[in-house]
Amino acid sequence: LSSRFVVVDDKPEHLKGIKESLDALRYDCHTRLYEEESVGGWSALPGIRMLFIDKNLRAGVTMGSSGAQNAFAAIVDVIEKLISPESGPYGLILWAEQPDYEAFKEFLYSRLSDKPDILPVFCEQLTKGEYINTITGEIIDPEKFKLDILEKMSGSRQMSALFSWEADVVAAMDAVLKSIVGLVPPASRGSDTFGPELGRVLHRISEAGSGIGRAMENPRETINQVLVPILADRITEHDPEGVAGDAWRQALVAPPPQHQPPSVAIQASVNTAIHISRGRPGQAASLKATDLGAVVQYPFPELEASLREHFGLSKELILSDRFFGMTAEDWGRSRFRLVQIGAPCDHAQPKDAPLLYLLGLEWPFTNPDGSKNGQAKLHKAKSAKTEQAWSSPIITVEGGNPGKLSVFLSCSLSRARPEEDTWIAAYRLREELVSQLTHRYARHISRPGIVEL
């Protein structure tokens, strides 16, 4: 992990003074001495939140001279080298107060327009000489430096709220780690027995998430199942000054009274982020077909034959209004899935007995904006459909279009675990959707019937 505050300058004495100022403020700071011939060998520093860059990294070039473009390009080169696209938002502080500062921002956003993940979310300027002696590097006023940094960081209320959430996560992480170590007997602290004792604690935690005798099967996954809910509680609880909610209230922007609802594409993106886990691709894939909520690629090669064999369904029945209501075009654009809904207790303590899967259909909207055209039927609500199927919120389905996953509540399949080794999980429904689907399925199979005239 790199420092959250990174300073780049071509003068060692300036780096020293700025770092000492930030250290005095208890801001963990990483410095890089700019030398034009060495920048090419720099690598990205993940986790940067504030990047301080000198206005003139190349000797003999000033922001206000005809060589301004050269000075701008040097700064952008540094950004491209140091900022990791996976690291999240950061702010850029430029040591400058020149008339062409706006020209620099225009150059920056134009140059990086095709790289939005490394663009700063805000860009500000400070005068270096107000905080250090630019000749000797001696600290002048660290307290003013702190106040001005905080002012720049809070210029965007929305980013200020996100940064405060990040601080909550870090504090919660510390609390969880402390609580785990606190499970080791005090007598073992600082002794050779500490490591083994902590290992036994971790083994018990893993066993709590996986079941008796299964702690070593996938300890990273099962320990996360235990610790992540605790972490979530600690994040919510962390509010030492009792004002954490204020930052979020200030960050939220209410839509105008006559605003249009979010587009279907935005709904799909947000719902997918909230409710769908894609896992990791490749050999380190974190999703398995046996995971609770796993949405599995349809594993049987002959679609229509397997529908008849396993579920007693025909294509004609599925197309009919009596069952699901589709057109031939709908059929060709949809993907059949299996959804694992084994009981949560079996997920926590896996048994060798068969797991339960429901037949699902992943279908895209006819148009990316969610509108209907032609003979499309899948948008229409039908009583037969709502009785026999559960549907997800609007999500992004295969192909990147908005759509839904519908699950046939009356079409279940039990499979033994060894038979699923070759099945591939496309994604996983997170707990909220799994709980809703499981509840609907339980009501469907247990609904009472009566005889009446």
CSV table of C-alpha atoms in Angstrom, one decimal:
chain,number,residue,atom,x,y,z
A,1,LEU,CA,0.0,0.0,0.0
A,2,SER,CA,1.3,3.4,-0.9
A,3,SER,CA,0.9,6.7,1.0
A,4,ARG,CA,-2.3,8.6,0.6
A,5,PHE,CA,-0.4,11.9,0.2
A,6,VAL,CA,2.2,11.9,-2.6
A,7,VAL,CA,4.5,14.9,-3.4
A,8,VAL,CA,6.5,15.3,-6.6
A,9,ASP,CA,9.1,18.0,-7.0
A,10,ASP,CA,12.4,18.6,-8.8
A,11,LYS,CA,14.0,20.2,-5.8
A,12,PRO,CA,15.1,17.9,-2.9
A,13,GLU,CA,14.9,20.7,-0.3
A,14,HIS,CA,11.3,21.4,-1.3
A,15,LEU,CA,10.4,17.8,-1.0
A,16,LYS,CA,12.0,17.7,2.5
A,17,GLY,CA,10.1,20.7,3.7
A,18,ILE,CA,6.8,19.6,2.4
A,19,LYS,CA,7.2,16.1,3.8
A,20,GLU,CA,8.2,17.4,7.2
A,21,SER,CA,5.1,19.6,7.1
A,22,LEU,CA,2.8,16.7,6.3
A,23,ASP,CA,4.5,14.5,8.8
A,24,ALA,CA,4.0,17.1,11.4
A,25,LEU,CA,0.3,17.0,10.6
A,26,ARG,CA,0.3,13.2,10.9
A,27,TYR,CA,-0.4,12.8,7.2
A,28,ASP,CA,1.5,9.8,5.8
A,29,CYS,CA,3.5,11.2,2.9
A,30,HIS,CA,5.4,9.6,0.0
A,31,THR,CA,7.8,11.8,-2.0
A,32,ARG,CA,9.2,11.4,-5.5
A,33,LEU,CA,12.2,13.5,-6.8
A,34,TYR,CA,11.4,14.5,-10.4
A,35,GLU,CA,14.3,13.8,-12.9
A,36,GLU,CA,13.2,13.8,-16.5
A,37,GLU,CA,15.4,10.9,-17.4
A,38,SER,CA,14.1,8.7,-14.6
A,39,VAL,CA,10.3,9.3,-14.9
A,40,GLY,CA,10.0,6.6,-17.5
A,41,GLY,CA,10.9,4.0,-14.9
A,42,TRP,CA,8.3,5.0,-12.4
A,43,SER,CA,5.5,2.7,-11.5
A,44,ALA,CA,2.0,3.4,-10.3
A,45,LEU,CA,1.4,4.0,-6.6
A,46,PRO,CA,-2.0,2.5,-5.7
A,47,GLY,CA,-4.2,4.4,-3.2
A,48,ILE,CA,-3.2,8.0,-3.8
A,49,ARG,CA,-5.8,10.5,-2.6
A,50,MET,CA,-3.9,13.7,-2.8
A,51,LEU,CA,-1.2,14.4,-5.4
A,52,PHE,CA,1.0,17.5,-5.0
A,53,ILE,CA,3.0,18.5,-8.1
A,54,ASP,CA,5.3,21.4,-8.6
A,55,LYS,CA,4.2,23.9,-11.3
A,56,ASN,CA,7.6,23.7,-13.0
A,57,LEU,CA,9.2,20.3,-13.1
A,58,ARG,CA,11.4,21.0,-16.1
A,59,ALA,CA,14.1,23.5,-15.5
A,60,GLY,CA,13.8,26.7,-17.6
A,61,VAL,CA,10.1,26.4,-18.3
A,62,THR,CA,7.5,28.4,-16.5
A,63,MET,CA,3.7,28.2,-16.5
A,64,GLY,CA,3.4,31.7,-18.0
A,65,SER,CA,6.0,31.3,-20.7
A,66,SER,CA,5.7,30.2,-24.3
A,67,GLY,CA,6.8,26.8,-23.0
A,68,ALA,CA,3.7,26.3,-20.9
A,69,GLN,CA,2.6,23.3,-23.0
A,70,ASN,CA,6.0,21.7,-22.2
A,71,ALA,CA,5.4,22.3,-18.5
A,72,PHE,CA,1.8,21.0,-18.7
A,73,ALA,CA,3.0,17.8,-20.5
A,74,ALA,CA,5.6,17.1,-17.7
A,75,ILE,CA,2.8,17.2,-15.1
A,76,VAL,CA,0.5,14.9,-17.1
A,77,ASP,CA,3.4,12.5,-17.7
A,78,VAL,CA,3.8,12.2,-13.9
A,79,ILE,CA,0.0,11.6,-13.5
A,80,GLU,CA,0.1,8.8,-16.2
A,81,LYS,CA,3.0,7.1,-14.4
A,82,LEU,CA,1.9,7.4,-10.7
A,83,ILE,CA,-1.9,7.1,-10.8
A,84,SER,CA,-3.3,3.5,-10.9
A,85,PRO,CA,-6.7,3.3,-12.7
A,86,GLU,CA,-7.9,0.8,-10.1
A,87,SER,CA,-7.1,3.1,-7.1
A,88,GLY,CA,-10.1,5.3,-7.1
A,89,PRO,CA,-10.5,9.1,-6.8
A,90,TYR,CA,-7.7,11.5,-6.0
A,91,GLY,CA,-7.3,15.3,-5.9
A,92,LEU,CA,-4.5,17.2,-7.6
A,93,ILE,CA,-2.9,20.2,-5.9
A,94,LEU,CA,-0.7,22.3,-8.1
A,95,TRP,CA,1.9,24.5,-6.6
A,96,ALA,CA,1.0,27.6,-8.7
A,97,GLU,CA,-1.0,30.7,-8.9
A,98,GLN,CA,-0.5,31.8,-12.4
A,99,PRO,CA,-2.9,33.4,-14.9
A,100,ASP,CA,-2.8,30.3,-17.1
A,101,TYR,CA,-3.9,28.0,-14.4
A,102,GLU,CA,-7.2,27.5,-16.2
A,103,ALA,CA,-5.3,26.7,-19.3
A,104,PHE,CA,-3.5,24.0,-17.4
A,105,LYS,CA,-6.8,22.4,-16.3
A,106,GLU,CA,-8.0,22.6,-19.9
A,107,PHE,CA,-4.8,20.9,-21.1
A,108,LEU,CA,-5.1,18.3,-18.4
A,109,TYR,CA,-8.7,17.2,-19.1
A,110,SER,CA,-8.1,17.3,-22.9
A,111,ARG,CA,-5.0,15.2,-22.7
A,112,LEU,CA,-6.6,12.6,-20.4
A,113,SER,CA,-10.1,12.6,-21.9
A,114,ASP,CA,-9.7,9.0,-23.0
A,115,LYS,CA,-8.4,8.0,-19.5
A,116,PRO,CA,-11.1,9.0,-17.1
A,117,ASP,CA,-9.9,6.6,-14.4
A,118,ILE,CA,-6.7,8.6,-13.9
A,119,LEU,CA,-8.3,12.1,-14.1
A,120,PRO,CA,-8.3,14.0,-10.8
A,121,VAL,CA,-11.8,14.5,-9.3
A,122,PHE,CA,-10.8,18.0,-8.3
A,123,CYS,CA,-7.9,20.2,-9.2
A,124,GLU,CA,-6.7,23.1,-6.9
A,125,GLN,CA,-3.7,25.3,-6.4
A,126,LEU,CA,-1.6,26.5,-3.5
A,127,THR,CA,1.3,28.8,-3.2
A,128,LYS,CA,4.3,26.7,-2.0
A,129,GLY,CA,6.1,29.8,-0.5
A,130,GLU,CA,3.3,30.2,2.1
A,131,TYR,CA,4.2,26.9,3.8
A,132,ILE,CA,8.0,26.4,3.3
A,133,ASN,CA,11.0,28.6,2.6
A,134,THR,CA,11.5,28.0,-1.2
A,135,ILE,CA,15.3,28.6,-0.7
A,136,THR,CA,16.1,26.4,2.3
A,137,GLY,CA,13.0,24.2,2.5
A,138,GLU,CA,12.4,25.2,6.1
A,139,ILE,CA,8.8,24.8,7.4
A,140,ILE,CA,6.9,28.1,7.8
A,141,ASP,CA,3.4,27.4,8.9
A,142,PRO,CA,2.3,23.7,9.1
A,143,GLU,CA,-1.0,24.6,10.8
A,144,LYS,CA,-2.0,26.9,7.9
A,145,PHE,CA,-1.0,24.1,5.5
A,146,LYS,CA,-3.3,21.7,7.3
A,147,LEU,CA,-6.3,24.1,7.2
A,148,ASP,CA,-5.7,24.9,3.5
A,149,ILE,CA,-5.4,21.2,2.6
A,150,LEU,CA,-8.6,20.4,4.4
A,151,GLU,CA,-10.3,23.4,2.7
A,152,LYS,CA,-9.3,22.1,-0.7
A,153,MET,CA,-10.3,18.6,0.1
A,154,SER,CA,-13.7,19.7,1.3
A,155,GLY,CA,-14.3,21.9,-1.7
A,156,SER,CA,-16.4,19.1,-3.1
A,157,ARG,CA,-18.9,18.0,-0.5
A,158,GLN,CA,-19.5,14.8,-2.3
A,159,MET,CA,-15.8,13.8,-2.4
A,160,SER,CA,-15.4,14.9,1.2
A,161,ALA,CA,-18.2,12.5,2.2
A,162,LEU,CA,-16.5,9.6,0.3
A,163,PHE,CA,-13.2,10.4,1.9
A,164,SER,CA,-14.8,10.3,5.3
A,165,TRP,CA,-16.3,7.0,4.5
A,166,GLU,CA,-12.9,5.7,3.6
A,167,ALA,CA,-11.6,6.9,6.9
A,168,ASP,CA,-14.5,5.0,8.6
A,169,VAL,CA,-13.5,1.8,6.7
A,170,VAL,CA,-9.8,2.1,7.8
A,171,ALA,CA,-10.9,2.7,11.5
A,172,ALA,CA,-13.3,-0.3,11.3
A,173,MET,CA,-10.6,-2.5,9.8
A,174,ASP,CA,-8.3,-1.6,12.7
A,175,ALA,CA,-11.0,-2.4,15.2
A,176,VAL,CA,-11.7,-5.8,13.6
A,177,LEU,CA,-8.0,-6.7,13.5
A,178,LYS,CA,-7.7,-5.7,17.2
A,179,SER,CA,-10.7,-7.8,18.2
A,180,ILE,CA,-9.3,-10.9,16.5
A,181,VAL,CA,-5.9,-10.5,18.2
A,182,GLY,CA,-7.8,-9.9,21.4
A,183,LEU,CA,-9.0,-13.5,21.2
A,184,VAL,CA,-5.5,-14.7,21.9
A,185,PRO,CA,-4.8,-15.1,25.7
A,186,PRO,CA,-2.8,-12.2,27.1
A,187,ALA,CA,-0.2,-14.6,28.4
A,188,SER,CA,0.7,-15.6,24.8
A,189,ARG,CA,1.4,-12.0,23.7
A,190,GLY,CA,5.0,-11.3,22.8
A,191,SER,CA,5.9,-15.0,23.1
A,192,ASP,CA,6.7,-17.8,20.7
A,193,THR,CA,3.2,-19.2,21.3
A,194,PHE,CA,1.5,-16.1,19.9
A,195,GLY,CA,1.6,-17.3,16.3
A,196,PRO,CA,0.2,-20.8,16.9
A,197,GLU,CA,-2.5,-19.4,19.3
A,198,LEU,CA,-3.6,-16.8,16.7
A,199,GLY,CA,-3.6,-19.6,14.1
A,200,ARG,CA,-6.0,-21.6,16.3
A,201,VAL,CA,-8.3,-18.6,16.6
A,202,LEU,CA,-8.3,-18.2,12.8
A,203,HIS,CA,-9.0,-21.9,12.4
A,204,ARG,CA,-12.1,-21.6,14.6
A,205,ILE,CA,-13.3,-18.5,12.7
A,206,SER,CA,-12.9,-20.4,9.4
A,207,GLU,CA,-14.7,-23.4,10.8
A,208,ALA,CA,-17.6,-21.1,11.9
A,209,GLY,CA,-18.0,-20.0,8.3
A,210,SER,CA,-17.5,-23.4,6.6
A,211,GLY,CA,-18.7,-26.1,9.1
A,212,ILE,CA,-17.1,-28.6,11.4
A,213,GLY,CA,-14.0,-30.2,9.8
A,214,ARG,CA,-14.1,-27.9,6.7
A,215,ALA,CA,-11.9,-25.0,7.9
A,216,MET,CA,-9.0,-25.8,5.5
A,217,GLU,CA,-11.2,-26.1,2.3
A,218,ASN,CA,-11.4,-22.4,1.5
A,219,PRO,CA,-10.3,-20.4,4.5
A,220,ARG,CA,-10.0,-17.1,2.8
A,221,GLU,CA,-13.7,-17.3,1.7
A,222,THR,CA,-15.0,-18.6,4.9
A,223,ILE,CA,-13.1,-16.2,7.2
A,224,ASN,CA,-14.5,-13.4,5.1
A,225,GLN,CA,-18.0,-14.7,5.6
A,226,VAL,CA,-17.5,-14.2,9.3
A,227,LEU,CA,-15.5,-11.0,9.4
A,228,VAL,CA,-17.2,-8.9,6.7
A,229,PRO,CA,-20.5,-8.5,8.5
A,230,ILE,CA,-18.5,-7.5,11.6
A,231,LEU,CA,-16.6,-5.0,9.5
A,232,ALA,CA,-19.8,-3.5,8.1
A,233,ASP,CA,-21.1,-3.0,11.7
A,234,ARG,CA,-17.9,-1.3,12.8
A,235,ILE,CA,-18.0,1.0,9.8
A,236,THR,CA,-21.5,2.1,10.7
A,237,GLU,CA,-20.6,2.5,14.4
A,238,HIS,CA,-17.5,4.7,13.7
A,239,ASP,CA,-18.5,8.2,14.4
A,240,PRO,CA,-16.2,9.6,17.1
A,241,GLU,CA,-17.5,13.2,16.9
A,242,GLY,CA,-21.2,12.2,16.3
A,243,VAL,CA,-21.5,14.2,13.1
A,244,ALA,CA,-20.7,11.6,10.4
A,245,GLY,CA,-24.2,11.9,9.1
A,246,ASP,CA,-23.8,15.6,8.4
A,247,ALA,CA,-21.2,15.1,5.7
A,248,TRP,CA,-23.6,12.8,3.8
A,249,ARG,CA,-26.5,15.2,4.2
A,250,GLN,CA,-24.4,17.9,2.7
A,251,ALA,CA,-23.2,15.7,-0.1
A,252,LEU,CA,-26.7,14.6,-1.3
A,253,VAL,CA,-28.3,16.6,-4.0
A,254,ALA,CA,-32.0,16.2,-4.3
A,255,PRO,CA,-33.4,16.0,-7.9
A,256,PRO,CA,-35.7,18.8,-9.0
A,257,PRO,CA,-39.5,18.2,-8.4
A,258,GLN,CA,-40.2,17.5,-12.1
A,259,HIS,CA,-37.1,15.4,-12.7
A,260,GLN,CA,-37.1,12.4,-15.0
A,261,PRO,CA,-36.4,9.0,-13.4
A,262,PRO,CA,-33.0,7.5,-14.0
A,263,SER,CA,-32.6,5.9,-17.4
A,264,VAL,CA,-32.9,2.1,-17.7
A,265,ALA,CA,-29.2,1.8,-18.3
A,266,ILE,CA,-28.4,3.6,-15.0
A,267,GLN,CA,-30.9,1.5,-13.1
A,268,ALA,CA,-29.3,-1.6,-14.5
A,269,SER,CA,-25.8,-0.4,-13.6
A,270,VAL,CA,-26.7,0.5,-10.0
A,271,ASN,CA,-28.8,-2.6,-9.4
A,272,THR,CA,-26.0,-4.8,-10.8
A,273,ALA,CA,-23.4,-3.1,-8.6
A,274,ILE,CA,-25.6,-3.6,-5.5
A,275,HIS,CA,-27.0,-7.1,-6.1
A,276,ILE,CA,-24.6,-9.0,-8.4
A,277,SER,CA,-21.2,-10.4,-7.7
A,278,ARG,CA,-19.1,-11.2,-10.8
A,279,GLY,CA,-16.2,-12.7,-8.9
A,280,ARG,CA,-12.7,-13.0,-10.4
A,281,PRO,CA,-12.0,-14.5,-13.8
A,282,GLY,CA,-9.4,-17.1,-14.7
A,283,GLN,CA,-7.7,-19.6,-12.6
A,284,ALA,CA,-8.3,-17.6,-9.4
A,285,ALA,CA,-12.1,-17.5,-10.0
A,286,SER,CA,-13.8,-16.9,-6.7
A,287,LEU,CA,-17.3,-18.1,-7.8
A,288,LYS,CA,-18.3,-21.7,-7.9
A,289,ALA,CA,-21.5,-23.3,-9.2
A,290,THR,CA,-22.1,-24.6,-5.6
A,291,ASP,CA,-22.1,-21.1,-4.0
A,292,LEU,CA,-25.4,-20.0,-2.6
A,293,GLY,CA,-27.0,-17.7,-5.2
A,294,ALA,CA,-24.8,-18.8,-8.0
A,295,VAL,CA,-26.3,-18.2,-11.4
A,296,VAL,CA,-24.9,-21.0,-13.5
A,297,GLN,CA,-24.5,-21.1,-17.3
A,298,TYR,CA,-27.0,-23.7,-18.6
A,299,PRO,CA,-24.9,-26.9,-18.4
A,300,PHE,CA,-26.8,-29.2,-20.7
A,301,PRO,CA,-25.9,-29.2,-24.4
A,302,GLU,CA,-29.3,-30.0,-25.9
A,303,LEU,CA,-31.5,-27.2,-24.7
A,304,GLU,CA,-35.0,-28.3,-25.7
A,305,ALA,CA,-34.3,-32.0,-25.0
A,306,SER,CA,-32.9,-31.2,-21.5
A,307,LEU,CA,-35.9,-28.9,-20.7
A,308,ARG,CA,-38.2,-31.8,-21.4
A,309,GLU,CA,-36.0,-34.3,-19.5
A,310,HIS,CA,-35.3,-32.3,-16.4
A,311,PHE,CA,-38.3,-30.0,-16.1
A,312,GLY,CA,-41.1,-31.4,-18.2
A,313,LEU,CA,-41.1,-28.3,-20.3
A,314,SER,CA,-41.5,-27.7,-24.1
A,315,LYS,CA,-40.5,-24.7,-26.1
A,316,GLU,CA,-44.1,-24.2,-27.1
A,317,LEU,CA,-45.2,-24.1,-23.4
A,318,ILE,CA,-42.6,-21.6,-22.5
A,319,LEU,CA,-43.5,-19.4,-25.4
A,320,SER,CA,-47.2,-19.5,-24.6
A,321,ASP,CA,-49.0,-16.8,-22.6
A,322,ARG,CA,-50.2,-19.6,-20.2
A,323,PHE,CA,-46.6,-20.1,-18.9
A,324,PHE,CA,-44.1,-17.3,-19.6
A,325,GLY,CA,-45.2,-15.5,-22.7
A,326,MET,CA,-42.4,-15.1,-25.3
A,327,THR,CA,-42.0,-14.7,-29.0
A,328,ALA,CA,-39.5,-16.7,-31.1
A,329,GLU,CA,-37.3,-13.5,-31.2
A,330,ASP,CA,-37.5,-13.3,-27.3
A,331,TRP,CA,-36.4,-16.9,-27.2
A,332,GLY,CA,-33.3,-16.3,-29.4
A,333,ARG,CA,-32.1,-13.4,-27.4
A,334,SER,CA,-32.5,-15.0,-23.9
A,335,ARG,CA,-30.2,-17.3,-21.9
A,336,PHE,CA,-31.3,-20.1,-19.7
A,337,ARG,CA,-29.6,-20.4,-16.3
A,338,LEU,CA,-29.7,-22.5,-13.2
A,339,VAL,CA,-29.8,-20.7,-9.8
A,340,GLN,CA,-28.5,-22.4,-6.7
A,341,ILE,CA,-30.8,-21.8,-3.7
A,342,GLY,CA,-29.6,-24.4,-1.2
A,343,ALA,CA,-30.6,-23.6,2.3
A,344,PRO,CA,-28.3,-21.1,4.1
A,345,CYS,CA,-27.5,-23.6,6.8
A,346,ASP,CA,-26.3,-26.1,4.1
A,347,HIS,CA,-24.2,-23.2,2.7
A,348,ALA,CA,-22.6,-22.6,6.1
A,349,GLN,CA,-22.0,-26.3,6.8
A,350,PRO,CA,-21.8,-28.0,3.4
A,351,LYS,CA,-23.2,-31.5,3.2
A,352,ASP,CA,-22.6,-34.1,0.6
A,353,ALA,CA,-26.3,-34.3,-0.2
A,354,PRO,CA,-27.6,-32.9,-3.5
A,355,LEU,CA,-28.0,-29.1,-3.9
A,356,LEU,CA,-31.2,-27.5,-5.2
A,357,TYR,CA,-31.2,-25.4,-8.4
A,358,LEU,CA,-34.1,-23.5,-10.0
A,359,LEU,CA,-34.4,-22.9,-13.8
A,360,GLY,CA,-33.9,-19.3,-14.7
A,361,LEU,CA,-34.1,-17.2,-17.8
A,362,GLU,CA,-31.9,-14.2,-18.4
A,363,TRP,CA,-33.5,-11.9,-20.9
A,364,PRO,CA,-32.5,-8.5,-22.3
A,365,PHE,CA,-34.9,-5.6,-23.0
A,366,THR,CA,-35.8,-5.2,-26.6
A,367,ASN,CA,-34.1,-1.8,-26.7
A,368,PRO,CA,-31.3,-0.5,-24.4
A,369,ASP,CA,-33.6,2.2,-23.1
A,370,GLY,CA,-36.2,-0.4,-21.9
A,371,SER,CA,-38.8,0.5,-24.5
A,372,LYS,CA,-40.9,-2.1,-26.2
A,373,ASN,CA,-41.4,-2.6,-29.9
A,374,GLY,CA,-42.7,-5.2,-32.3
A,375,GLN,CA,-44.2,-8.3,-30.7
A,376,ALA,CA,-42.0,-8.4,-27.6
A,377,LYS,CA,-44.0,-9.9,-24.7
A,378,LEU,CA,-41.5,-10.2,-21.9
A,379,HIS,CA,-42.2,-6.7,-20.5
A,380,LYS,CA,-45.9,-7.4,-20.0
A,381,ALA,CA,-47.1,-8.5,-16.6
A,382,LYS,CA,-49.2,-11.7,-16.8
A,383,SER,CA,-50.8,-13.4,-13.9
A,384,ALA,CA,-49.5,-16.8,-15.0
A,385,LYS,CA,-46.0,-15.4,-15.1
A,386,THR,CA,-46.1,-13.7,-11.7
A,387,GLU,CA,-47.5,-16.9,-10.1
A,388,GLN,CA,-44.8,-19.2,-11.5
A,389,ALA,CA,-41.7,-16.9,-11.7
A,390,TRP,CA,-39.7,-14.5,-9.6
A,391,SER,CA,-37.9,-11.7,-11.4
A,392,SER,CA,-34.9,-9.7,-10.4
A,393,PRO,CA,-34.7,-5.9,-10.5
A,394,ILE,CA,-33.4,-4.5,-13.8
A,395,ILE,CA,-29.8,-5.6,-14.2
A,396,THR,CA,-27.1,-5.7,-16.8
A,397,VAL,CA,-27.4,-9.1,-18.6
A,398,GLU,CA,-25.1,-10.9,-21.0
A,399,GLY,CA,-24.2,-8.6,-23.9
A,400,GLY,CA,-24.2,-5.5,-21.6
A,401,ASN,CA,-27.8,-4.6,-22.1
A,402,PRO,CA,-30.4,-3.9,-19.4
A,403,GLY,CA,-32.7,-6.9,-18.7
A,404,LYS,CA,-33.8,-9.2,-15.9
A,405,LEU,CA,-33.3,-12.7,-14.5
A,406,SER,CA,-36.6,-14.6,-14.1
A,407,VAL,CA,-36.6,-17.8,-12.2
A,408,PHE,CA,-39.3,-20.5,-12.6
A,409,LEU,CA,-40.4,-21.4,-9.1
A,410,SER,CA,-42.0,-24.7,-10.2
A,411,CYS,CA,-38.9,-26.0,-12.1
A,412,SER,CA,-36.3,-27.3,-9.7
A,413,LEU,CA,-33.3,-29.7,-10.1
A,414,SER,CA,-31.2,-31.5,-7.5
A,415,ARG,CA,-27.6,-32.4,-8.3
A,416,ALA,CA,-24.9,-34.0,-6.3
A,417,ARG,CA,-21.8,-31.8,-5.7
A,418,PRO,CA,-19.3,-33.9,-7.7
A,419,GLU,CA,-21.5,-33.6,-10.7
A,420,GLU,CA,-21.1,-29.8,-10.6
A,421,ASP,CA,-17.4,-29.7,-11.0
A,422,THR,CA,-17.7,-28.7,-14.7
A,423,TRP,CA,-20.5,-26.2,-14.2
A,424,ILE,CA,-19.6,-22.6,-14.7
A,425,ALA,CA,-21.0,-19.8,-12.5
A,426,ALA,CA,-21.7,-16.7,-14.6
A,427,TYR,CA,-22.3,-14.5,-11.5
A,428,ARG,CA,-23.8,-14.7,-8.0
A,429,LEU,CA,-26.9,-13.1,-6.5
A,430,ARG,CA,-26.0,-11.3,-3.3
A,431,GLU,CA,-27.7,-12.2,-0.1
A,432,GLU,CA,-30.6,-9.8,-0.3
A,433,LEU,CA,-31.9,-11.2,-3.6
A,434,VAL,CA,-31.1,-14.8,-2.6
A,435,SER,CA,-33.3,-14.3,0.5
A,436,GLN,CA,-36.1,-12.8,-1.5
A,437,LEU,CA,-36.0,-15.6,-4.1
A,438,THR,CA,-35.8,-18.3,-1.4
A,439,HIS,CA,-38.7,-16.8,0.4
A,440,ARG,CA,-40.8,-16.7,-2.8
A,441,TYR,CA,-39.9,-20.3,-3.6
A,442,ALA,CA,-40.8,-21.5,-0.1
A,443,ARG,CA,-44.2,-19.7,-0.3
A,444,HIS,CA,-44.7,-21.2,-3.8
A,445,ILE,CA,-44.1,-24.8,-2.9
A,446,SER,CA,-46.0,-24.6,0.5
A,447,ARG,CA,-49.0,-22.6,-0.5
A,448,PRO,CA,-52.2,-24.3,0.7
A,449,GLY,CA,-55.1,-25.1,-1.6
A,450,ILE,CA,-58.8,-25.5,-0.7
A,451,VAL,CA,-61.8,-27.0,-2.4
A,452,GLU,CA,-64.7,-24.6,-2.9
A,453,LEU,CA,-67.7,-24.2,-5.1
